């Protein structure tokens, strides 16, 4: 069955009126937005806003209390969580081989080599993961997420720990994946990075969606994403 097309865009995932409580705390409150293919969508908001919970609901780690999450049939989704998970005592290459087998990898060896080189990771693959810096760990997590050749990538703080050159390489790689038709959902506290990367953003605060606009439409009024963020979040707009 082909993916649903709306307004000349292919919709990958639809969230409608998602509510989620953890204990007595109401984390997500009627959260609704769409994720499209061939688009980089940034989910932004202050600490505790509900970004990671939203990702966990989309990925199925959390079951929603109410509302609906509709995914296109046969949609392949990869998630890079904020916390990295590896076989620490093995090399990066061994982790690639294990994850490839576990996730029934579809990416060709040539493309694995290509992304390893592009991310500046290739020279580290022969070393054991427990020796990696935080930035190198993030790059390995990203590479592992590509092994199933997903249609949609969900990246929780993908730039965390990366030096400036690695950030540029990561940004270029994400944009390249978008040009190949893939959808990307990222969370980030780095608003300058979001401006450089995202086609659209969703702003969440206290579990509620405050804004869901095209980035450049918003910036035409607010001059920068930082100014919009301060207006909506610091001054309590809704």
XYZ file of N, CA and C in Angstrom:
714
model
N 0.854 -1.201 0.000
C 0.000 0.000 0.000
C 0.887 1.247 0.000
N 0.676 2.206 -0.893
C 1.508 3.399 -0.938
C 1.268 4.288 0.273
N 2.295 5.082 0.617
C 2.153 6.017 1.727
C 1.161 7.118 1.368
N 0.454 7.568 2.369
C -0.584 8.578 2.174
C 0.038 9.912 1.794
N -0.526 10.566 0.775
C -0.032 11.864 0.349
C -1.060 12.933 0.672
N -0.578 14.007 1.270
C -1.433 15.141 1.597
C -0.700 16.418 1.188
N -1.388 17.299 0.476
C -0.796 18.566 0.094
C 0.549 18.364 -0.595
N 0.613 17.378 -1.475
C 1.805 17.081 -2.265
C 2.972 16.589 -1.408
N 2.701 16.224 -0.169
C 3.739 15.665 0.688
C 3.275 14.298 1.177
N 4.234 13.409 1.423
C 3.921 12.078 1.898
C 3.966 12.068 3.423
N 2.840 11.762 4.016
C 2.748 11.754 5.470
C 3.255 10.419 5.999
N 4.205 10.479 6.918
C 4.779 9.260 7.503
C 4.048 8.859 8.775
N 3.870 9.822 9.694
C 3.234 9.546 10.990
C 2.322 10.708 11.356
N 1.163 10.390 11.877
C 0.210 11.381 12.375
C -0.020 11.162 13.865
N 0.120 12.215 14.650
C -0.211 12.180 16.073
C -1.442 13.051 16.285
N -2.445 12.493 16.961
C -3.661 13.244 17.213
C -4.091 13.094 18.673
N -4.075 14.243 19.373
C -4.569 14.347 20.754
C -3.938 13.284 21.665
N -2.603 13.205 21.616
C -1.874 12.232 22.434
C -1.781 12.727 23.872
N -2.193 11.869 24.798
C -2.045 12.140 26.225
C -1.245 11.015 26.864
N -0.336 11.419 27.769
C 0.492 10.438 28.465
C 0.798 10.932 29.875
N 0.482 10.065 30.841
C 0.846 10.325 32.231
C 1.933 9.349 32.654
N 2.847 9.821 33.481
C 3.821 8.956 34.136
C 3.632 9.162 35.629
N 3.120 8.134 36.285
C 2.701 8.307 37.676
C 1.536 9.269 37.729
N 1.646 10.283 38.544
C 0.582 11.284 38.645
C 0.835 12.487 37.753
N 1.971 12.495 37.071
C 2.328 13.666 36.267
C 1.800 13.525 34.844
N 1.076 14.535 34.399
C 0.524 14.567 33.045
C 1.587 15.152 32.125
N 2.286 14.287 31.365
C 3.434 14.725 30.577
C 3.017 15.309 29.238
N 2.164 14.601 28.494
C 1.704 15.069 27.192
C 0.217 15.355 27.239
N -0.179 16.509 26.680
C -1.561 16.977 26.784
C -2.091 17.329 25.391
N -2.848 16.387 24.827
C -3.474 16.602 23.512
C -2.454 17.006 22.444
N -1.350 16.298 22.378
C -0.299 16.599 21.410
C -0.713 16.108 20.019
N -0.688 17.018 19.058
C -1.042 16.685 17.673
C -0.057 17.354 16.721
N 0.519 16.574 15.827
C 1.285 17.113 14.714
C 1.560 15.984 13.722
N 2.046 16.355 12.542
C 2.339 15.392 11.482
C 3.833 15.358 11.200
N 4.306 14.187 10.796
C 5.683 14.012 10.352
C 5.628 13.574 8.897
N 6.378 14.273 8.039
C 6.358 13.998 6.609
C 7.691 13.428 6.146
N 7.617 12.686 5.042
C 8.829 12.256 4.367
C 9.452 13.453 3.648
N 10.741 13.305 3.328
C 11.459 14.357 2.605
C 11.382 15.687 3.343
N 11.482 15.615 4.673
C 11.403 16.819 5.503
C 12.191 16.576 6.791
N 12.852 17.629 7.273
C 13.511 17.583 8.574
C 12.677 18.408 9.541
N 12.101 17.735 10.509
C 11.243 18.366 11.505
C 11.973 18.386 12.844
N 12.043 19.556 13.472
C 12.688 19.688 14.780
C 11.629 19.868 15.858
N 11.719 19.049 16.903
C 10.859 19.175 18.078
C 11.676 19.880 19.151
N 11.291 21.115 19.480
C 12.061 21.926 20.413
C 11.213 22.313 21.617
N 11.893 22.663 22.694
C 11.209 23.072 23.907
C 12.159 23.020 25.081
N 11.788 23.623 26.207
C 12.660 23.619 27.384
C 12.760 22.224 27.992
N 13.684 22.066 28.944
C 13.809 20.799 29.649
C 12.481 20.435 30.306
N 12.103 19.156 30.197
C 10.869 18.702 30.820
C 9.616 19.032 30.033
N 9.782 19.498 28.796
C 8.618 19.907 28.003
C 7.818 18.725 27.485
N 8.479 17.559 27.333
C 7.786 16.380 26.811
C 8.367 15.850 25.512
N 9.534 16.358 25.112
C 10.129 15.961 23.826
C 10.476 14.470 23.806
N 11.221 14.019 24.814
C 11.650 12.617 24.834
C 10.455 11.690 25.020
N 9.486 12.090 25.820
C 8.279 11.278 26.001
C 7.532 11.134 24.678
N 7.470 12.220 23.910
C 6.826 12.161 22.593
C 7.524 11.140 21.709
N 8.846 11.175 21.688
C 9.617 10.226 20.878
C 9.357 8.798 21.344
N 9.310 8.598 22.643
C 9.085 7.244 23.167
C 7.685 6.740 22.842
N 6.731 7.647 22.761
C 5.385 7.232 22.344
C 5.373 6.867 20.866
N 6.043 7.663 20.042
C 6.093 7.381 18.610
C 6.776 6.046 18.348
N 7.865 5.784 19.070
C 8.648 4.568 18.825
C 8.039 3.329 19.458
N 7.030 3.517 20.327
C 6.360 2.385 20.945
C 6.931 1.971 22.282
N 7.942 2.687 22.759
C 8.502 2.391 24.087
C 7.446 2.666 25.159
N 6.708 3.767 24.977
C 5.597 4.102 25.866
C 4.280 3.859 25.144
N 3.307 3.362 25.870
C 1.948 3.260 25.370
C 1.195 4.531 25.744
N 0.503 5.131 24.767
C -0.221 6.367 25.063
C -1.459 6.048 25.894
N -1.872 7.012 26.713
C -3.086 6.838 27.521
C -4.337 7.089 26.692
N -4.247 8.042 25.783
C -5.361 8.306 24.868
C -4.817 9.019 23.642
N -5.623 9.060 22.597
C -5.197 9.640 21.340
C -4.733 8.555 20.383
N -4.327 8.969 19.194
C -3.937 8.001 18.163
C -2.609 8.391 17.528
N -1.823 7.377 17.217
C -0.599 7.533 16.424
C -0.757 6.630 15.210
N -0.821 7.225 14.045
C -1.046 6.479 12.803
C 0.241 6.507 11.986
N 0.764 5.321 11.691
C 1.968 5.202 10.877
C 1.598 4.608 9.529
N 2.251 5.086 8.503
C 2.039 4.495 7.195
C 2.468 3.037 7.212
N 1.739 2.179 6.508
C 2.098 0.764 6.469
C 3.515 0.570 5.927
N 4.221 -0.378 6.515
C 5.563 -0.762 6.068
C 6.611 0.325 6.283
N 6.283 1.333 7.075
C 7.243 2.397 7.373
C 8.371 1.835 8.248
N 9.605 1.973 7.780
C 10.768 1.549 8.560
C 11.293 2.745 9.338
N 11.329 2.608 10.653
C 11.721 3.708 11.538
C 12.952 3.308 12.343
N 13.928 4.201 12.409
C 15.083 4.017 13.284
C 15.119 5.153 14.285
N 15.476 4.824 15.537
C 15.512 5.810 16.607
C 16.913 5.853 17.210
N 17.463 7.067 17.333
C 18.693 7.277 18.092
C 18.289 7.997 19.370
N 18.304 7.281 20.483
C 17.898 7.876 21.750
C 19.015 8.757 22.295
N 18.687 9.561 23.301
C 19.689 10.449 23.892
C 20.792 9.647 24.573
N 20.471 8.455 25.032
C 21.455 7.576 25.655
C 21.897 6.540 24.635
N 23.211 6.347 24.522
C 23.762 5.396 23.563
C 23.791 3.992 24.159
N 23.512 2.988 23.339
C 23.529 1.591 23.771
C 24.433 0.791 22.834
N 25.491 0.201 23.401
C 26.434 -0.583 22.617
C 26.876 -1.814 23.401
N 27.572 -2.711 22.700
C 28.400 -3.704 23.358
C 29.735 -3.019 23.637
N 29.903 -2.546 24.856
C 31.025 -1.678 25.214
C 32.395 -2.344 25.048
N 32.464 -3.647 25.292
C 33.748 -4.339 25.219
C 34.164 -4.729 23.815
N 33.282 -4.485 22.839
C 33.582 -4.808 21.448
C 34.016 -3.568 20.687
N 34.609 -3.771 19.534
C 34.982 -2.652 18.674
C 33.738 -2.049 18.023
N 33.926 -0.868 17.477
C 32.834 -0.264 16.728
C 32.411 -1.131 15.560
N 33.403 -1.729 14.873
C 33.090 -2.588 13.733
C 32.268 -3.795 14.150
N 32.629 -4.399 15.282
C 31.873 -5.553 15.776
C 30.445 -5.144 16.127
N 30.278 -3.949 16.687
C 28.934 -3.450 16.965
C 28.141 -3.295 15.678
N 28.785 -2.774 14.632
C 28.111 -2.634 13.337
C 27.640 -4.001 12.849
N 28.499 -5.002 12.945
C 28.148 -6.338 12.464
C 27.004 -6.942 13.275
N 27.042 -6.757 14.583
C 25.978 -7.316 15.435
C 24.647 -6.626 15.185
N 24.669 -5.295 15.128
C 23.427 -4.557 14.898
C 22.879 -4.854 13.505
N 23.766 -5.020 12.530
C 23.325 -5.325 11.168
C 22.543 -6.634 11.147
N 23.051 -7.620 11.859
C 22.374 -8.911 11.915
C 21.081 -8.812 12.715
N 21.134 -8.136 13.863
C 19.973 -8.061 14.756
C 18.816 -7.319 14.108
N 19.126 -6.215 13.390
C 18.083 -5.381 12.789
C 17.837 -5.721 11.315
N 18.385 -6.868 10.878
C 18.198 -7.293 9.490
C 18.579 -6.157 8.541
N 19.842 -5.767 8.635
C 20.352 -4.631 7.883
C 20.124 -4.739 6.388
N 19.860 -3.587 5.785
C 19.616 -3.510 4.352
C 20.633 -2.608 3.655
N 21.366 -1.812 4.426
C 22.328 -0.890 3.843
C 23.518 -1.665 3.292
N 23.961 -1.317 2.091
C 25.077 -2.035 1.478
C 26.377 -1.716 2.204
N 27.371 -2.605 2.052
C 28.673 -2.389 2.670
C 29.303 -1.099 2.153
N 29.137 -0.832 0.866
C 29.687 0.403 0.296
C 29.093 1.633 0.968
N 27.779 1.607 1.242
C 27.132 2.753 1.894
C 27.524 2.859 3.367
N 27.726 1.720 4.022
C 28.218 1.758 5.406
C 29.589 2.416 5.441
N 30.453 2.040 4.502
C 31.782 2.654 4.418
C 31.671 4.145 4.100
N 30.738 4.483 3.219
C 30.547 5.887 2.838
C 30.153 6.739 4.041
N 29.151 6.271 4.795
C 28.700 7.054 5.951
C 29.756 7.069 7.059
N 30.478 5.976 7.233
C 31.553 5.947 8.230
C 32.594 7.014 7.918
N 32.938 7.122 6.645
C 33.920 8.123 6.210
C 33.362 9.524 6.365
N 32.126 9.718 5.932
C 31.515 11.050 5.952
C 31.376 11.582 7.384
N 31.088 10.690 8.314
C 30.904 11.096 9.714
C 32.216 11.223 10.473
N 33.335 10.867 9.828
C 34.614 10.905 10.524
C 34.744 9.795 11.549
N 34.132 8.657 11.254
C 34.069 7.551 12.215
C 34.976 6.388 11.831
N 35.389 6.331 10.589
C 36.049 5.135 10.076
C 37.289 4.747 10.870
N 38.102 5.725 11.245
C 39.353 5.433 11.948
C 39.120 4.880 13.357
N 37.902 5.023 13.886
C 37.607 4.565 15.248
C 36.974 3.174 15.288
N 36.555 2.663 14.148
C 35.795 1.414 14.144
C 36.620 0.217 14.629
N 37.926 0.297 14.523
C 38.771 -0.809 14.986
C 39.041 -0.750 16.484
N 38.589 0.320 17.141
C 38.831 0.503 18.574
C 37.604 0.090 19.381
N 37.831 -0.307 20.630
C 36.719 -0.727 21.489
C 35.880 0.484 21.899
N 34.595 0.259 21.956
C 33.648 1.356 22.159
C 33.849 2.043 23.504
N 34.268 1.307 24.514
C 34.409 1.931 25.842
C 35.508 3.005 25.856
N 36.340 3.062 24.804
C 37.375 4.099 24.706
C 36.871 5.342 23.967
N 35.651 5.315 23.441
C 35.146 6.407 22.612
C 34.791 7.635 23.445
N 34.986 8.808 22.838
C 34.473 10.053 23.418
C 32.963 10.099 23.230
N 32.322 11.064 23.894
C 30.864 11.204 23.757
C 30.479 11.465 22.307
N 31.248 12.328 21.624
C 30.922 12.643 20.241
C 31.050 11.443 19.323
N 32.099 10.630 19.529
C 32.287 9.436 18.704
C 31.180 8.427 18.959
N 30.727 8.339 20.189
C 29.613 7.446 20.513
C 28.350 7.880 19.782
N 28.111 9.204 19.706
C 26.921 9.690 19.006
C 27.002 9.355 17.513
N 28.189 9.491 16.966
C 28.351 9.174 15.539
C 28.122 7.688 15.275
N 28.592 6.830 16.186
C 28.362 5.395 16.010
C 26.876 5.075 16.133
N 26.195 5.680 17.100
C 24.742 5.477 17.238
C 24.022 5.868 15.959
N 24.435 6.976 15.374
C 23.816 7.443 14.134
C 24.058 6.449 13.005
N 25.294 5.968 12.886
C 25.600 4.989 11.849
C 24.759 3.725 12.019
N 24.633 3.249 13.259
C 23.851 2.038 13.512
C 22.385 2.234 13.119
N 21.881 3.456 13.297
C 20.479 3.729 12.951
C 20.240 3.653 11.450
N 21.297 3.788 10.657
C 21.155 3.763 9.203
C 21.171 2.345 8.633
N 21.606 1.379 9.427
C 21.786 0.020 8.912
C 20.513 -0.598 8.329
N 19.328 -0.374 8.927
C 18.102 -0.940 8.319
C 17.620 -0.165 7.094
N 18.364 0.895 6.705
C 17.943 1.782 5.611
C 16.527 2.278 5.869
N 16.334 3.005 6.994
C 14.982 3.397 7.397
C 14.370 4.449 6.482
N 13.042 4.516 6.508
C 12.322 5.584 5.817
C 12.306 6.849 6.666
N 12.255 6.653 7.987
C 12.159 7.770 8.926
C 13.199 7.592 10.023
N 13.960 8.666 10.284
C 14.939 8.684 11.366
C 14.431 9.591 12.477
N 14.466 9.094 13.706
C 14.103 9.896 14.875
C 15.361 10.047 15.715
N 15.830 11.284 15.858
C 17.133 11.558 16.462
C 16.973 12.454 17.681
N 17.247 11.915 18.853
C 17.132 12.664 20.108
C 18.497 13.273 20.437
N 18.616 14.595 20.290
C 19.865 15.330 20.531
C 21.050 14.722 19.768
N 20.962 14.640 18.443
C 22.019 13.976 17.668
C 23.356 14.707 17.679
N 23.359 16.023 17.965
C 24.599 16.800 17.923
C 25.311 16.853 19.268
N 24.750 16.209 20.283
C 25.310 16.283 21.630
C 26.732 15.735 21.644
N 27.673 16.551 22.136
C 29.057 16.112 22.277
C 29.897 16.232 21.026
N 29.322 16.698 19.914
C 30.076 16.783 18.669
C 30.864 18.089 18.584
N 32.094 17.990 18.058
C 32.888 19.190 17.815
C 32.356 19.887 16.562
N 32.800 21.127 16.275
C 32.233 21.880 15.150
C 32.329 21.166 13.805
N 33.460 20.524 13.504
C 33.593 19.820 12.228
C 32.629 18.643 12.162
N 32.520 17.907 13.259
C 31.609 16.761 13.295
C 30.162 17.214 13.162
N 29.828 18.375 13.721
C 28.473 18.910 13.584
C 28.154 19.200 12.110
N 29.117 19.795 11.428
C 28.925 20.087 10.010
C 28.725 18.794 9.231
N 29.563 17.793 9.512
C 29.447 16.512 8.816
C 28.105 15.840 9.096
N 27.672 15.888 10.347
C 26.391 15.299 10.721
C 25.248 16.039 10.032
N 25.320 17.362 10.047
C 24.277 18.171 9.414
C 24.175 17.872 7.921
N 25.320 17.799 7.259
C 25.323 17.508 5.825
C 24.760 16.120 5.536
N 25.082 15.164 6.417
C 24.582 13.801 6.230
C 23.074 13.744 6.391
N 22.550 14.430 7.406
C 21.104 14.454 7.626
C 20.389 15.102 6.441
N 20.948 16.197 5.933
C 20.338 16.851 4.768
C 20.395 15.951 3.538
N 21.477 15.212 3.400
C 21.604 14.278 2.284
C 20.544 13.192 2.359
N 20.285 12.699 3.571
C 19.247 11.681 3.753
C 17.871 12.247 3.395
N 17.638 13.498 3.760
C 16.374 14.139 3.395
C 16.232 14.235 1.876
N 17.325 14.606 1.217
C 17.276 14.719 -0.244
C 17.007 13.364 -0.901
N 17.370 12.301 -0.205
C 17.104 10.948 -0.710
C 15.657 10.535 -0.455
N 14.873 11.429 0.165
C 13.453 11.166 0.360
C 13.070 10.712 1.750
N 14.036 10.625 2.651
C 13.731 10.145 3.994
C 13.174 11.276 4.862
N 12.398 10.894 5.864
C 11.932 11.852 6.856
C 12.858 11.836 8.048
N 13.007 12.989 8.703
C 13.866 13.092 9.887
C 13.140 13.915 10.939
N 13.050 13.365 12.146
C 12.551 14.101 13.310
C 13.694 14.211 14.300
N 14.059 15.428 14.669
C 15.128 15.624 15.643
C 14.607 16.405 16.840
N 15.201 16.158 18.006
C 15.028 17.047 19.149
C 16.358 17.725 19.387
N 16.306 18.965 19.804
C 17.548 19.686 20.062
C 17.290 20.893 20.949
N 18.264 21.162 21.825
C 18.246 22.412 22.593
C 19.026 23.507 21.871
N 19.721 23.138 20.813
C 20.575 24.068 20.085
C 19.758 24.741 18.988
N 19.235 25.927 19.301
C 18.342 26.601 18.364
C 19.067 27.067 17.104
N 20.337 27.435 17.236
C 21.101 27.837 16.056
C 21.256 26.655 15.103
N 21.437 25.472 15.650
C 21.558 24.270 14.821
C 20.231 23.954 14.141
N 19.135 24.137 14.870
C 17.806 23.895 14.298
C 17.560 24.818 13.105
N 17.965 26.084 13.242
C 17.785 27.029 12.137
C 18.531 26.582 10.891
N 19.733 26.011 11.087
C 20.546 25.572 9.955
C 20.014 24.297 9.318
N 19.283 23.504 10.097
C 18.960 22.148 9.669
C 17.505 21.924 9.303
N 16.580 22.433 10.117
C 15.180 22.013 10.011
C 14.409 22.767 8.925
N 13.476 22.056 8.306
C 12.516 22.672 7.398
C 11.307 23.212 8.168
N 11.034 22.576 9.293
C 9.854 22.923 10.085
C 10.149 22.579 11.531
N 9.488 23.273 12.453
C 9.669 22.931 13.854
C 8.328 22.848 14.560
N 8.326 22.072 15.641
C 7.194 22.005 16.563
C 7.739 22.418 17.921
N 7.113 23.427 18.519
C 7.534 23.931 19.829
C 6.590 23.405 20.894
N 7.145 22.719 21.896
C 6.347 22.116 22.957
C 6.785 22.660 24.309
N 5.815 22.912 25.171
C 6.089 23.383 26.536
C 5.030 22.804 27.465
N 5.484 22.256 28.574
C 4.573 21.662 29.565
C 3.617 20.664 28.927
N 4.130 19.918 27.933
C 3.326 18.873 27.304
C 2.317 19.342 26.286
N 2.329 20.642 25.953
C 1.390 21.194 24.977
C 2.138 21.786 23.790
N 1.563 21.642 22.613
C 2.146 22.235 21.410
C 1.810 23.726 21.376
N 2.864 24.562 21.342
C 2.661 26.006 21.284
C 2.768 26.554 19.861
N 3.555 25.884 19.026
C 3.719 26.360 17.647
C 4.075 25.190 16.747
N 3.552 25.227 15.540
C 3.866 24.215 14.528
C 3.836 24.926 13.184
N 4.967 25.526 12.829
C 5.030 26.369 11.629
C 6.258 26.042 10.808
N 6.237 26.461 9.560
C 7.455 26.399 8.776
C 8.485 27.334 9.387
N 9.731 26.885 9.475
C 10.770 27.662 10.140
C 10.874 29.065 9.572
N 10.971 29.182 8.262
C 11.216 30.499 7.703
C 9.985 31.402 7.776
N 8.790 30.830 7.811
C 7.599 31.641 8.050
C 7.675 32.289 9.428
N 8.113 31.491 10.409
C 8.222 32.009 11.770
C 9.309 33.071 11.865
N 10.429 32.814 11.217
C 11.553 33.735 11.326
C 11.276 35.061 10.643
N 10.388 35.075 9.666
C 10.071 36.332 9.000
C 9.415 37.309 9.975
N 8.796 36.794 11.001
C 8.164 37.646 12.014
C 9.085 37.892 13.205
N 9.843 36.862 13.593
C 10.615 36.945 14.827
C 12.111 37.173 14.618
N 12.585 37.223 13.387
C 13.982 37.438 13.042
C 14.889 36.231 13.354
N 14.612 35.505 14.415
C 15.409 34.309 14.718
C 14.554 33.344 15.517
N 14.956 32.079 15.458
C 14.244 31.050 16.217
C 14.405 31.280 17.715
N 15.547 31.824 18.109
C 15.781 32.112 19.523
C 14.784 33.142 20.042
N 14.505 34.173 19.238
C 13.552 35.200 19.675
C 12.142 34.623 19.780
N 11.786 33.771 18.819
C 10.481 33.121 18.898
C 10.390 32.257 20.155
N 11.446 31.481 20.392
C 11.475 30.593 21.561
C 11.289 31.395 22.848
N 12.005 32.498 22.975
C 11.897 33.325 24.179
C 10.504 33.910 24.330
N 9.925 34.334 23.213
C 8.583 34.913 23.266
C 7.560 33.891 23.741
N 7.618 32.688 23.166
C 6.626 31.653 23.487
C 6.891 30.999 24.838
N 8.143 30.738 25.149
C 8.466 29.949 26.338
C 8.730 30.798 27.562
N 9.608 31.793 27.418
C 9.988 32.603 28.589
C 8.868 33.540 29.006
N 8.084 34.036 28.020
C 7.025 34.985 28.347
C 5.673 34.314 28.496
N 5.659 32.980 28.399
C 4.453 32.225 28.730
C 3.334 32.284 27.717
N 3.639 32.532 26.459
C 2.575 32.560 25.454
C 2.050 31.156 25.215
N 0.854 31.056 24.728
C 0.252 29.769 24.377
C -0.723 29.959 23.236
